[in-house]
Amino acid sequence: MNWFQKPEYPVKAQLPRIEHHEQLPEDAVELARIADPNSERYTIFFVRQGKYLSVLEAGSWLLKDGTPRYRCSQVDFPLGVLPWFADALTEFRKPPAQGGLHAGAMTSADEDVEGEMLCIQRSMNAGRGVGGYAIVNRSRSDHGKLWKNDYHPQEITFADNFLYDAGLLDLIKDLGEKYRRGEL
């Protein structure tokens, strides 16, 4: 029995891997950062790499024995994800009577965003018992070591309170508007 997913779409080449948020590749530019209210450890960084956006979740902490630890995860999208996400999330949340998805829908249809297939999925546990939404890029395989030789789509999940109460959605909308105006 094969437990591994097969890609539905052509898989794009990986962007340069960012191992540390303070050591960006030569042409990469940090666009914004915002602390995750559900974690004392992690901050979300939006980094432009050419025509692409890398979203980093980075943080450091000490183990009980005082040993320092650092983690930086990365998901990549075309820059067009910024305006797309805000619009797609609005559509995803519409009730069926207003043209939204059917009742109980947990994922949107895959959409071509600048040549990459993206969707939104509802997450029932996005951290500390809160729901949220995941952005899934089916055109890129995860950077993680667990999936090194197998396909697993890249995705990042944001909790509802992070999006709506802590300003993440407003930040994404602002970056999306700058992208539409050609300012990124």
GROMACS .gro file of N, CA and C in nm, residues 64-167:
model
  312
   64LYS      N    1   1.422   2.304   2.867
   64LYS     CA    2   1.428   2.305   3.015
   64LYS      C    3   1.570   2.305   3.069
   65ASP      N    4   1.662   2.242   2.993
   65ASP     CA    5   1.801   2.239   3.038
   65ASP      C    6   1.881   2.363   2.996
   66GLY      N    7   1.812   2.461   2.935
   66GLY     CA    8   1.878   2.585   2.895
   66GLY      C    9   1.935   2.584   2.754
   67THR      N   10   1.921   2.472   2.683
   67THR     CA   11   1.973   2.463   2.547
   67THR      C   12   1.885   2.546   2.453
   68PRO      N   13   1.947   2.635   2.375
   68PRO     CA   14   1.867   2.716   2.282
   68PRO      C   15   1.820   2.635   2.162
   69ARG      N   16   1.701   2.665   2.116
   69ARG     CA   17   1.643   2.602   1.996
   69ARG      C   18   1.591   2.713   1.905
   70TYR      N   19   1.596   2.686   1.774
   70TYR     CA   20   1.545   2.779   1.674
   70TYR      C   21   1.478   2.698   1.565
   71ARG      N   22   1.367   2.749   1.514
   71ARG     CA   23   1.295   2.684   1.405
   71ARG      C   24   1.250   2.790   1.306
   72CYS      N   25   1.267   2.760   1.178
   72CYS     CA   26   1.220   2.850   1.072
   72CYS      C   27   1.158   2.764   0.963
   73SER      N   28   1.026   2.764   0.953
   73SER     CA   29   0.959   2.690   0.847
   73SER      C   30   0.925   2.787   0.735
   74GLN      N   31   0.910   2.735   0.615
   74GLN     CA   32   0.890   2.820   0.497
   74GLN      C   33   0.788   2.758   0.404
   75VAL      N   34   0.695   2.841   0.357
   75VAL     CA   35   0.604   2.803   0.249
   75VAL      C   36   0.614   2.911   0.143
   76ASP      N   37   0.601   2.870   0.017
   76ASP     CA   38   0.622   2.961  -0.095
   76ASP      C   39   0.498   2.969  -0.183
   77PHE      N   40   0.477   3.090  -0.235
   77PHE     CA   41   0.363   3.119  -0.320
   77PHE      C   42   0.405   3.222  -0.424
   78PRO      N   43   0.328   3.236  -0.531
   78PRO     CA   44   0.348   3.353  -0.616
   78PRO      C   45   0.303   3.476  -0.537
   79LEU      N   46   0.359   3.593  -0.567
   79LEU     CA   47   0.320   3.715  -0.495
   79LEU      C   48   0.169   3.742  -0.504
   80GLY      N   49   0.107   3.695  -0.611
   80GLY     CA   50  -0.037   3.713  -0.629
   80GLY      C   51  -0.121   3.648  -0.521
   81VAL      N   52  -0.061   3.566  -0.435
   81VAL     CA   53  -0.135   3.506  -0.324
   81VAL      C   54  -0.189   3.615  -0.231
   82LEU      N   55  -0.120   3.727  -0.223
   82LEU     CA   56  -0.160   3.832  -0.128
   82LEU      C   57  -0.299   3.887  -0.159
   83PRO      N   58  -0.327   3.939  -0.279
   83PRO     CA   59  -0.464   3.984  -0.304
   83PRO      C   60  -0.562   3.866  -0.318
   84TRP      N   61  -0.514   3.755  -0.370
   84TRP     CA   62  -0.601   3.639  -0.389
   84TRP      C   63  -0.656   3.589  -0.256
   85PHE      N   64  -0.570   3.575  -0.154
   85PHE     CA   65  -0.614   3.516  -0.028
   85PHE      C   66  -0.727   3.595   0.035
   86ALA      N   67  -0.713   3.726   0.043
   86ALA     CA   68  -0.819   3.807   0.106
   86ALA      C   69  -0.951   3.790   0.032
   87ASP      N   70  -0.948   3.792  -0.101
   87ASP     CA   71  -1.071   3.775  -0.180
   87ASP      C   72  -1.126   3.633  -0.168
   88ALA      N   73  -1.038   3.534  -0.177
   88ALA     CA   74  -1.081   3.394  -0.171
   88ALA      C   75  -1.137   3.360  -0.033
   89LEU      N   76  -1.079   3.417   0.071
   89LEU     CA   77  -1.129   3.390   0.206
   89LEU      C   78  -1.269   3.448   0.224
   90THR      N   79  -1.292   3.566   0.169
   90THR     CA   80  -1.426   3.627   0.174
   90THR      C   81  -1.527   3.536   0.105
   91GLU      N   82  -1.492   3.486  -0.012
   91GLU     CA   83  -1.581   3.395  -0.086
   91GLU      C   84  -1.602   3.265  -0.009
   92PHE      N   85  -1.496   3.212   0.049
   92PHE     CA   86  -1.503   3.086   0.123
   92PHE      C   87  -1.602   3.097   0.239
   93ARG      N   88  -1.605   3.211   0.304
   93ARG     CA   89  -1.686   3.229   0.424
   93ARG      C   90  -1.832   3.266   0.394
   94LYS      N   91  -1.865   3.295   0.269
   94LYS     CA   92  -2.003   3.329   0.235
   94LYS      C   93  -2.095   3.210   0.260
   95PRO      N   94  -2.214   3.236   0.312
   95PRO     CA   95  -2.309   3.126   0.326
   95PRO      C   96  -2.359   3.078   0.189
   96PRO      N   97  -2.403   2.954   0.180
   96PRO     CA   98  -2.450   2.902   0.052
   96PRO      C   99  -2.558   2.990  -0.012
   97ALA      N  100  -2.646   3.048   0.070
   97ALA     CA  101  -2.755   3.132   0.016
   97ALA      C  102  -2.702   3.257  -0.054
   98GLN      N  103  -2.578   3.295  -0.022
   98GLN     CA  104  -2.518   3.412  -0.086
   98GLN      C  105  -2.415   3.373  -0.191
   99GLY      N  106  -2.421   3.248  -0.237
   99GLY     CA  107  -2.332   3.203  -0.343
   99GLY      C  108  -2.204   3.138  -0.293
  100GLY      N  109  -2.196   3.113  -0.163
  100GLY     CA  110  -2.077   3.048  -0.107
  100GLY      C  111  -2.079   2.899  -0.130
  101LEU      N  112  -1.978   2.833  -0.076
  101LEU     CA  113  -1.967   2.688  -0.086
  101LEU      C  114  -2.084   2.620  -0.015
  102HIS      N  115  -2.106   2.493  -0.045
  102HIS     CA  116  -2.213   2.418   0.019
  102HIS      C  117  -2.188   2.407   0.170
  103ALA      N  118  -2.293   2.388   0.244
  103ALA     CA  119  -2.281   2.375   0.390
  103ALA      C  120  -2.185   2.262   0.425
  104GLY      N  121  -2.096   2.288   0.519
  104GLY     CA  122  -2.001   2.188   0.563
  104GLY      C  123  -1.875   2.178   0.478
  105ALA      N  124  -1.863   2.261   0.376
  105ALA     CA  125  -1.744   2.255   0.290
  105ALA      C  126  -1.619   2.287   0.372
  106MET      N  127  -1.515   2.210   0.352
  106MET     CA  128  -1.390   2.228   0.426
  106MET      C  129  -1.276   2.277   0.338
  107THR      N  130  -1.297   2.276   0.207
  107THR     CA  131  -1.192   2.321   0.115
  107THR      C  132  -1.253   2.390  -0.006
  108SER      N  133  -1.184   2.489  -0.056
  108SER     CA  134  -1.228   2.556  -0.178
  108SER      C  135  -1.176   2.478  -0.297
  109ALA      N  136  -1.225   2.513  -0.414
  109ALA     CA  137  -1.170   2.455  -0.537
  109ALA      C  138  -1.028   2.507  -0.555
  110ASP      N  139  -0.945   2.429  -0.621
  110ASP     CA  140  -0.811   2.476  -0.654
  110ASP      C  141  -0.823   2.588  -0.756
  111GLU      N  142  -0.743   2.693  -0.738
  111GLU     CA  143  -0.745   2.806  -0.830
  111GLU      C  144  -0.604   2.833  -0.880
  112ASP      N  145  -0.593   2.867  -1.008
  112ASP     CA  146  -0.465   2.903  -1.066
  112ASP      C  147  -0.434   3.047  -1.029
  113VAL      N  148  -0.329   3.066  -0.950
  113VAL     CA  149  -0.283   3.199  -0.911
  113VAL      C  150  -0.141   3.212  -0.966
  114GLU      N  151  -0.130   3.287  -1.075
  114GLU     CA  152   0.000   3.310  -1.138
  114GLU      C  153   0.076   3.181  -1.166
  115GLY      N  154   0.002   3.080  -1.214
  115GLY     CA  155   0.064   2.955  -1.255
  115GLY      C  156   0.081   2.851  -1.146
  116GLU      N  157   0.030   2.879  -1.025
  116GLU     CA  158   0.037   2.781  -0.917
  116GLU      C  159  -0.105   2.755  -0.866
  117MET      N  160  -0.130   2.630  -0.831
  117MET     CA  161  -0.264   2.588  -0.790
  117MET      C  162  -0.278   2.598  -0.638
  118LEU      N  163  -0.364   2.692  -0.596
  118LEU     CA  164  -0.384   2.721  -0.454
  118LEU      C  165  -0.528   2.694  -0.414
  119CYS      N  166  -0.548   2.665  -0.287
  119CYS     CA  167  -0.682   2.654  -0.232
  119CYS      C  168  -0.679   2.696  -0.085
  120ILE      N  169  -0.797   2.716  -0.031
  120ILE     CA  170  -0.812   2.745   0.111
  120ILE      C  171  -0.883   2.627   0.174
  121GLN      N  172  -0.837   2.589   0.292
  121GLN     CA  173  -0.902   2.481   0.367
  121GLN      C  174  -0.934   2.530   0.507
  122ARG      N  175  -1.048   2.489   0.558
  122ARG     CA  176  -1.087   2.520   0.695
  122ARG      C  177  -1.010   2.427   0.787
  123SER      N  178  -0.957   2.482   0.894
  123SER     CA  179  -0.886   2.403   0.994
  123SER      C  180  -0.964   2.411   1.124
  124MET      N  181  -0.991   2.298   1.182
  124MET     CA  182  -1.069   2.296   1.307
  124MET      C  183  -0.980   2.320   1.428
  125ASN      N  184  -0.849   2.299   1.414
  125ASN     CA  185  -0.758   2.324   1.525
  125ASN      C  186  -0.633   2.393   1.470
  126ALA      N  187  -0.636   2.524   1.473
  126ALA     CA  188  -0.525   2.603   1.420
  126ALA      C  189  -0.431   2.646   1.532
  127GLY      N  190  -0.453   2.593   1.650
  127GLY     CA  191  -0.368   2.625   1.764
  127GLY      C  192  -0.451   2.662   1.884
  128ARG      N  193  -0.418   2.601   1.996
  128ARG     CA  194  -0.486   2.628   2.123
  128ARG      C  195  -0.638   2.620   2.114
  129GLY      N  196  -0.686   2.523   2.038
  129GLY     CA  197  -0.829   2.498   2.031
  129GLY      C  198  -0.908   2.596   1.948
  130VAL      N  199  -0.840   2.675   1.864
  130VAL     CA  200  -0.909   2.773   1.779
  130VAL      C  201  -0.909   2.723   1.635
  131GLY      N  202  -1.017   2.750   1.565
  131GLY     CA  203  -1.024   2.717   1.423
  131GLY      C  204  -0.942   2.816   1.343
  132GLY      N  205  -0.929   2.789   1.215
  132GLY     CA  206  -0.855   2.880   1.128
  132GLY      C  207  -0.866   2.836   0.984
  133TYR      N  208  -0.774   2.888   0.904
  133TYR     CA  209  -0.774   2.860   0.761
  133TYR      C  210  -0.631   2.832   0.716
  134ALA      N  211  -0.619   2.736   0.625
  134ALA     CA  212  -0.490   2.702   0.566
  134ALA      C  213  -0.488   2.748   0.421
  135ILE      N  214  -0.374   2.799   0.378
  135ILE     CA  215  -0.349   2.824   0.237
  135ILE      C  216  -0.264   2.707   0.191
  136VAL      N  217  -0.311   2.635   0.091
  136VAL     CA  218  -0.241   2.517   0.040
  136VAL      C  219  -0.191   2.546  -0.101
  137ASN      N  220  -0.063   2.521  -0.123
  137ASN     CA  221  -0.005   2.535  -0.256
  137ASN      C  222   0.022   2.395  -0.309
  138ARG      N  223  -0.064   2.349  -0.399
  138ARG     CA  224  -0.051   2.214  -0.454
  138ARG      C  225   0.055   2.206  -0.564
  139SER      N  226   0.115   2.321  -0.598
  139SER     CA  227   0.217   2.324  -0.703
  139SER      C  228   0.359   2.319  -0.648
  140ARG      N  229   0.373   2.314  -0.516
  140ARG     CA  230   0.507   2.310  -0.455
  140ARG      C  231   0.507   2.204  -0.345
  141SER      N  232   0.614   2.129  -0.340
  141SER     CA  233   0.628   2.028  -0.237
  141SER      C  234   0.692   2.088  -0.113
  142ASP      N  235   0.651   2.039   0.001
  142ASP     CA  236   0.698   2.088   0.130
  142ASP      C  237   0.849   2.082   0.140
  143HIS      N  238   0.908   2.183   0.205
  143HIS     CA  239   1.053   2.187   0.227
  143HIS      C  240   1.099   2.089   0.335
  144GLY      N  241   1.008   2.040   0.417
  144GLY     CA  242   1.044   1.959   0.533
  144GLY      C  243   1.120   1.833   0.500
  145LYS      N  244   1.203   1.791   0.594
  145LYS     CA  245   1.284   1.672   0.575
  145LYS      C  246   1.201   1.544   0.570
  146LEU      N  247   1.084   1.546   0.635
  146LEU     CA  248   0.998   1.427   0.632
  146LEU      C  249   0.955   1.393   0.490
  147TRP      N  250   0.942   1.494   0.405
  147TRP     CA  251   0.887   1.474   0.271
  147TRP      C  252   0.996   1.484   0.164
  148LYS      N  253   1.121   1.469   0.203
  148LYS     CA  254   1.234   1.495   0.113
  148LYS      C  255   1.220   1.424  -0.023
  149ASN      N  256   1.182   1.301  -0.023
  149ASN     CA  257   1.173   1.226  -0.148
  149ASN      C  258   1.031   1.201  -0.194
  150ASP      N  259   0.934   1.261  -0.127
  150ASP     CA  260   0.794   1.240  -0.161
  150ASP      C  261   0.723   1.374  -0.168
  151TYR      N  262   0.615   1.377  -0.241
  151TYR     CA  263   0.537   1.499  -0.256
  151TYR      C  264   0.442   1.519  -0.137
  152HIS      N  265   0.443   1.639  -0.085
  152HIS     CA  266   0.345   1.683   0.014
  152HIS      C  267   0.327   1.832  -0.011
  153PRO      N  268   0.204   1.878  -0.039
  153PRO     CA  269   0.187   2.019  -0.074
  153PRO      C  270   0.230   2.112   0.039
  154GLN      N  271   0.279   2.228   0.000
  154GLN     CA  272   0.314   2.329   0.099
  154GLN      C  273   0.185   2.392   0.152
  155GLU      N  274   0.182   2.418   0.282
  155GLU     CA  275   0.066   2.485   0.339
  155GLU      C  276   0.104   2.555   0.468
  156ILE      N  277   0.026   2.657   0.500
  156ILE     CA  278   0.042   2.728   0.626
  156ILE      C  279  -0.097   2.756   0.679
  157THR      N  280  -0.113   2.742   0.811
  157THR     CA  281  -0.243   2.761   0.875
  157THR      C  282  -0.237   2.881   0.968
  158PHE      N  283  -0.341   2.963   0.961
  158PHE     CA  284  -0.354   3.080   1.048
  158PHE      C  285  -0.483   3.068   1.129
  159ALA      N  286  -0.473   3.089   1.259
  159ALA     CA  287  -0.591   3.083   1.347
  159ALA      C  288  -0.683   3.201   1.321
  160ASP      N  289  -0.813   3.179   1.345
  160ASP     CA  290  -0.914   3.284   1.326
  160ASP      C  291  -0.877   3.411   1.403
  161ASN      N  292  -0.838   3.395   1.530
  161ASN     CA  293  -0.808   3.514   1.610
  161ASN      C  294  -0.685   3.588   1.558
  162PHE      N  295  -0.591   3.517   1.498
  162PHE     CA  296  -0.474   3.581   1.438
  162PHE      C  297  -0.517   3.662   1.316
  163LEU      N  298  -0.601   3.601   1.232
  163LEU     CA  299  -0.648   3.669   1.112
  163LEU      C  300  -0.734   3.790   1.144
  164TYR      N  301  -0.834   3.771   1.229
  164TYR     CA  302  -0.937   3.873   1.247
  164TYR      C  303  -0.915   3.968   1.365
  165ASP      N  304  -0.853   3.922   1.471
  165ASP     CA  305  -0.838   4.007   1.590
  165ASP      C  306  -0.698   4.066   1.603
  166ALA      N  307  -0.596   3.995   1.557
  166ALA     CA  308  -0.458   4.038   1.577
  166ALA      C  309  -0.398   4.108   1.455
  167GLY      N  310  -0.479   4.129   1.350
  167GLY     CA  311  -0.436   4.212   1.238
  167GLY      C  312  -0.371   4.142   1.121
   0.00000   0.00000   0.00000
